[in-house]
Amino acid sequence: MGAEEAVKSLSEQLSAAEKRAGDVSAPIVLSDSGAGGTALTDPATGLLNQEYFVVALESRIAAARRHLRPVAVGVIQAVDRQEGDTRPNAEPVLVAEALRATLREADTLTHLQDGRFGVVLEDTTESGAISTIERLRLHLAENHPSLTLWVGVACYPAHALTAGELTDRAGTALIAARDWHQSRIEVATDE
């Protein structure tokens, strides 16, 4: 499959998923596997899930490449501020509500399989992503002061040129953010 065909296919999948997500009465499935299909929303938070994150990011990067626009990705982990080495993840519903309250409607908000959250910020530079995530941090600090927020941010095309590389860079930045005991936003390094 050529690049143009792949972009068209991803765009069609994304459009179909977004249309189904907007229609509350329609079940959202990844495939036509009937009742055994995988839902695109996380039942605990109501956010879209990791499968949607992957497809949306690939589609957004393809569009950004075509139109020479930036895309930012944030990988987010919120934990309880308990002392010690094992700090449990924050209640997912609290983080999901904070994401909805602080991010734009056009941003892609997802709850990933490992309990972290992923955001795709279309047409957003590194500085814009930092400002956006800082709003989230301030919202959580004001409404849920017992939580610590760690975020790894990576941007297309500054840090990576593919979806896989971008999520890897954001994940590496998140690991660096977790080295701090307080809330921290860490940006990927240029390699």
mmCIF file of C-alpha atoms in Angstrom:
data_model
loop_
_atom_site.group_PDB
_atom_site.id
_atom_site.type_symbol
_atom_site.label_atom_id
_atom_site.label_comp_id
_atom_site.label_asym_id
_atom_site.label_seq_id
_atom_site.Cartn_x
_atom_site.Cartn_y
_atom_site.Cartn_z
ATOM 1 C CA MET A 1 0.000 0.000 0.000
ATOM 2 C CA GLY A 2 1.409 3.386 -1.010
ATOM 3 C CA ALA A 3 1.661 6.380 1.291
ATOM 4 C CA GLU A 4 -1.319 8.137 -0.291
ATOM 5 C CA GLU A 5 -3.457 5.004 0.007
ATOM 6 C CA ALA A 6 -2.410 4.573 3.643
ATOM 7 C CA VAL A 7 -3.305 8.180 4.442
ATOM 8 C CA LYS A 8 -6.655 7.809 2.691
ATOM 9 C CA SER A 9 -7.377 4.560 4.540
ATOM 10 C CA LEU A 10 -6.446 6.059 7.933
ATOM 11 C CA SER A 11 -8.496 9.175 7.205
ATOM 12 C CA GLU A 12 -11.515 7.040 6.304
ATOM 13 C CA GLN A 13 -11.119 4.934 9.466
ATOM 14 C CA LEU A 14 -10.800 8.059 11.593
ATOM 15 C CA SER A 15 -13.801 9.753 9.970
ATOM 16 C CA ALA A 16 -15.932 6.648 10.449
ATOM 17 C CA ALA A 17 -14.836 6.316 14.095
ATOM 18 C CA GLU A 18 -15.496 10.005 14.807
ATOM 19 C CA LYS A 19 -18.939 9.747 13.200
ATOM 20 C CA ARG A 20 -19.783 6.678 15.288
ATOM 21 C CA ALA A 21 -18.407 8.381 18.434
ATOM 22 C CA GLY A 22 -20.759 11.309 17.818
ATOM 23 C CA ASP A 23 -23.749 9.004 17.507
ATOM 24 C CA VAL A 24 -24.371 7.855 21.070
ATOM 25 C CA SER A 25 -26.866 5.206 19.989
ATOM 26 C CA ALA A 26 -24.424 3.466 17.619
ATOM 27 C CA PRO A 27 -21.996 0.948 19.104
ATOM 28 C CA ILE A 28 -18.398 1.856 18.340
ATOM 29 C CA VAL A 29 -16.333 -1.089 17.122
ATOM 30 C CA LEU A 30 -12.917 -1.403 15.533
ATOM 31 C CA SER A 31 -13.970 -4.107 13.137
ATOM 32 C CA ASP A 32 -17.072 -5.788 11.816
ATOM 33 C CA SER A 33 -16.625 -8.643 14.246
ATOM 34 C CA GLY A 34 -20.147 -8.222 15.561
ATOM 35 C CA ALA A 35 -20.876 -8.151 19.273
ATOM 36 C CA GLY A 36 -17.326 -9.263 20.066
ATOM 37 C CA GLY A 37 -15.828 -6.062 18.607
ATOM 38 C CA THR A 38 -13.612 -3.822 20.687
ATOM 39 C CA ALA A 39 -15.169 -0.532 21.805
ATOM 40 C CA LEU A 40 -13.230 2.633 21.012
ATOM 41 C CA THR A 41 -14.136 4.250 24.317
ATOM 42 C CA ASP A 42 -12.816 3.454 27.745
ATOM 43 C CA PRO A 43 -15.814 2.502 29.919
ATOM 44 C CA ALA A 44 -14.312 3.968 33.117
ATOM 45 C CA THR A 45 -13.610 7.469 31.767
ATOM 46 C CA GLY A 46 -15.686 7.799 28.615
ATOM 47 C CA LEU A 47 -12.525 8.891 26.786
ATOM 48 C CA LEU A 48 -11.371 7.272 23.585
ATOM 49 C CA ASN A 49 -8.926 4.397 24.042
ATOM 50 C CA GLN A 50 -5.429 3.454 22.904
ATOM 51 C CA GLU A 51 -6.531 1.966 19.578
ATOM 52 C CA TYR A 52 -8.160 5.266 18.665
ATOM 53 C CA PHE A 53 -5.063 7.149 19.861
ATOM 54 C CA VAL A 54 -2.838 5.209 17.449
ATOM 55 C CA VAL A 55 -5.125 5.690 14.434
ATOM 56 C CA ALA A 56 -5.787 9.357 15.234
ATOM 57 C CA LEU A 57 -2.100 10.151 15.708
ATOM 58 C CA GLU A 58 -1.124 8.506 12.423
ATOM 59 C CA SER A 59 -3.890 10.389 10.632
ATOM 60 C CA ARG A 60 -3.022 13.722 12.261
ATOM 61 C CA ILE A 61 0.654 13.338 11.359
ATOM 62 C CA ALA A 62 -0.220 12.490 7.755
ATOM 63 C CA ALA A 63 -2.396 15.611 7.552
ATOM 64 C CA ALA A 64 0.282 17.711 9.258
ATOM 65 C CA ARG A 65 2.870 16.488 6.771
ATOM 66 C CA ARG A 66 0.569 17.361 3.883
ATOM 67 C CA HIS A 67 -0.229 20.861 5.190
ATOM 68 C CA LEU A 68 3.121 21.594 6.904
ATOM 69 C CA ARG A 69 1.550 21.966 10.356
ATOM 70 C CA PRO A 70 2.845 20.896 13.782
ATOM 71 C CA VAL A 71 1.308 18.201 15.979
ATOM 72 C CA ALA A 72 2.109 17.685 19.657
ATOM 73 C CA VAL A 73 1.663 14.526 21.703
ATOM 74 C CA GLY A 74 1.452 14.352 25.469
ATOM 75 C CA VAL A 75 1.714 11.167 27.513
ATOM 76 C CA ILE A 76 0.292 11.881 30.953
ATOM 77 C CA GLN A 77 0.471 10.084 34.271
ATOM 78 C CA ALA A 78 -1.249 11.368 37.389
ATOM 79 C CA VAL A 79 -0.492 9.721 40.722
ATOM 80 C CA ASP A 80 -1.493 10.101 44.338
ATOM 81 C CA ARG A 81 1.104 12.023 46.359
ATOM 82 C CA GLN A 82 1.596 9.240 48.867
ATOM 83 C CA GLU A 83 5.107 8.868 50.200
ATOM 84 C CA GLY A 84 7.233 5.932 49.149
ATOM 85 C CA ASP A 85 8.245 4.228 45.950
ATOM 86 C CA THR A 86 4.823 2.887 45.026
ATOM 87 C CA ARG A 87 2.467 5.723 44.212
ATOM 88 C CA PRO A 88 -0.885 4.569 42.850
ATOM 89 C CA ASN A 89 -2.320 6.116 39.716
ATOM 90 C CA ALA A 90 -4.912 8.800 40.315
ATOM 91 C CA GLU A 91 -8.576 7.993 39.904
ATOM 92 C CA PRO A 92 -8.987 7.945 36.079
ATOM 93 C CA VAL A 93 -12.321 9.774 36.178
ATOM 94 C CA LEU A 94 -10.725 12.774 37.944
ATOM 95 C CA VAL A 95 -8.014 13.068 35.297
ATOM 96 C CA ALA A 96 -10.513 12.606 32.457
ATOM 97 C CA GLU A 97 -12.693 15.402 33.859
ATOM 98 C CA ALA A 98 -9.660 17.692 34.145
ATOM 99 C CA LEU A 99 -8.644 16.910 30.554
ATOM 100 C CA ARG A 100 -12.128 17.725 29.273
ATOM 101 C CA ALA A 101 -12.208 20.954 31.301
ATOM 102 C CA THR A 102 -8.851 22.276 30.105
ATOM 103 C CA LEU A 103 -8.209 21.019 26.574
ATOM 104 C CA ARG A 104 -9.821 22.107 23.316
ATOM 105 C CA GLU A 105 -12.710 20.226 21.775
ATOM 106 C CA ALA A 106 -10.527 19.567 18.716
ATOM 107 C CA ASP A 107 -7.831 17.829 20.791
ATOM 108 C CA THR A 108 -7.819 14.034 20.978
ATOM 109 C CA LEU A 109 -8.080 12.833 24.592
ATOM 110 C CA THR A 110 -7.469 9.142 25.297
ATOM 111 C CA HIS A 111 -7.096 6.761 28.225
ATOM 112 C CA LEU A 112 -4.283 4.343 27.405
ATOM 113 C CA GLN A 113 -4.165 0.672 28.376
ATOM 114 C CA ASP A 114 -1.484 1.147 31.014
ATOM 115 C CA GLY A 115 -3.517 3.697 32.990
ATOM 116 C CA ARG A 116 -1.779 6.702 31.489
ATOM 117 C CA PHE A 117 -3.470 9.244 29.248
ATOM 118 C CA GLY A 118 -2.540 10.332 25.744
ATOM 119 C CA VAL A 119 -3.405 13.608 24.059
ATOM 120 C CA VAL A 120 -2.930 14.654 20.449
ATOM 121 C CA LEU A 121 -2.807 18.424 20.030
ATOM 122 C CA GLU A 122 -3.298 19.253 16.381
ATOM 123 C CA ASP A 123 -1.682 22.405 14.964
ATOM 124 C CA THR A 124 0.233 22.887 18.229
ATOM 125 C CA THR A 125 3.910 23.717 18.640
ATOM 126 C CA GLU A 126 6.122 22.758 21.573
ATOM 127 C CA SER A 127 5.411 26.030 23.412
ATOM 128 C CA GLY A 128 1.674 25.665 22.768
ATOM 129 C CA ALA A 129 1.741 22.116 24.106
ATOM 130 C CA ILE A 130 3.551 23.232 27.255
ATOM 131 C CA SER A 131 0.962 25.993 27.817
ATOM 132 C CA THR A 132 -1.889 23.546 27.278
ATOM 133 C CA ILE A 133 -0.463 20.964 29.671
ATOM 134 C CA GLU A 134 0.320 23.696 32.210
ATOM 135 C CA ARG A 135 -3.407 24.602 32.230
ATOM 136 C CA LEU A 136 -4.141 20.958 33.024
ATOM 137 C CA ARG A 137 -1.536 20.950 35.808
ATOM 138 C CA LEU A 138 -2.971 24.125 37.357
ATOM 139 C CA HIS A 139 -6.523 22.758 37.146
ATOM 140 C CA LEU A 140 -5.507 19.562 38.942
ATOM 141 C CA ALA A 141 -3.451 21.472 41.537
ATOM 142 C CA GLU A 142 -6.443 23.676 42.329
ATOM 143 C CA ASN A 143 -9.130 20.977 42.348
ATOM 144 C CA HIS A 144 -7.155 17.895 43.424
ATOM 145 C CA PRO A 145 -4.050 19.053 45.326
ATOM 146 C CA SER A 146 -3.220 15.498 46.437
ATOM 147 C CA LEU A 147 -2.261 14.529 42.868
ATOM 148 C CA THR A 148 1.087 14.747 41.116
ATOM 149 C CA LEU A 149 1.077 15.157 37.326
ATOM 150 C CA TRP A 150 3.927 13.953 35.138
ATOM 151 C CA VAL A 151 3.825 14.616 31.406
ATOM 152 C CA GLY A 152 6.096 13.791 28.491
ATOM 153 C CA VAL A 153 5.655 15.979 25.395
ATOM 154 C CA ALA A 154 6.975 15.396 21.879
ATOM 155 C CA CYS A 155 6.213 17.336 18.706
ATOM 156 C CA TYR A 156 6.079 16.631 14.992
ATOM 157 C CA PRO A 157 8.295 17.528 13.137
ATOM 158 C CA ALA A 158 10.707 18.867 15.791
ATOM 159 C CA HIS A 159 11.259 15.602 17.678
ATOM 160 C CA ALA A 160 10.083 12.833 15.344
ATOM 161 C CA LEU A 161 8.554 12.230 11.930
ATOM 162 C CA THR A 162 6.385 9.150 12.554
ATOM 163 C CA ALA A 163 3.671 8.276 15.056
ATOM 164 C CA GLY A 164 5.748 5.486 16.600
ATOM 165 C CA GLU A 165 8.806 7.691 17.047
ATOM 166 C CA LEU A 166 6.669 10.496 18.450
ATOM 167 C CA THR A 167 5.037 8.306 21.100
ATOM 168 C CA ASP A 168 8.427 6.786 21.972
ATOM 169 C CA ARG A 169 9.927 10.254 22.461
ATOM 170 C CA ALA A 170 6.949 11.381 24.565
ATOM 171 C CA GLY A 171 7.260 8.174 26.623
ATOM 172 C CA THR A 172 10.965 8.807 27.201
ATOM 173 C CA ALA A 173 10.182 12.380 28.269
ATOM 174 C CA LEU A 174 7.558 11.020 30.689
ATOM 175 C CA ILE A 175 10.177 8.752 32.262
ATOM 176 C CA ALA A 176 12.394 11.814 32.788
ATOM 177 C CA ALA A 177 9.458 13.716 34.342
ATOM 178 C CA ARG A 178 8.836 10.845 36.764
ATOM 179 C CA ASP A 179 12.324 11.331 38.221
ATOM 180 C CA TRP A 180 10.924 14.399 39.990
ATOM 181 C CA HIS A 181 8.778 14.105 43.114
ATOM 182 C CA GLN A 182 6.571 17.062 42.196
ATOM 183 C CA SER A 183 4.475 17.670 39.091
ATOM 184 C CA ARG A 184 6.649 18.025 36.012
ATOM 185 C CA ILE A 185 6.255 18.604 32.266
ATOM 186 C CA GLU A 186 9.232 17.253 30.329
ATOM 187 C CA VAL A 187 9.793 17.909 26.618
ATOM 188 C CA ALA A 188 11.505 15.382 24.357
ATOM 189 C CA THR A 189 15.055 16.123 23.329
ATOM 190 C CA ASP A 190 16.193 16.532 19.743
ATOM 191 C CA GLU A 191 18.168 13.507 18.605
#
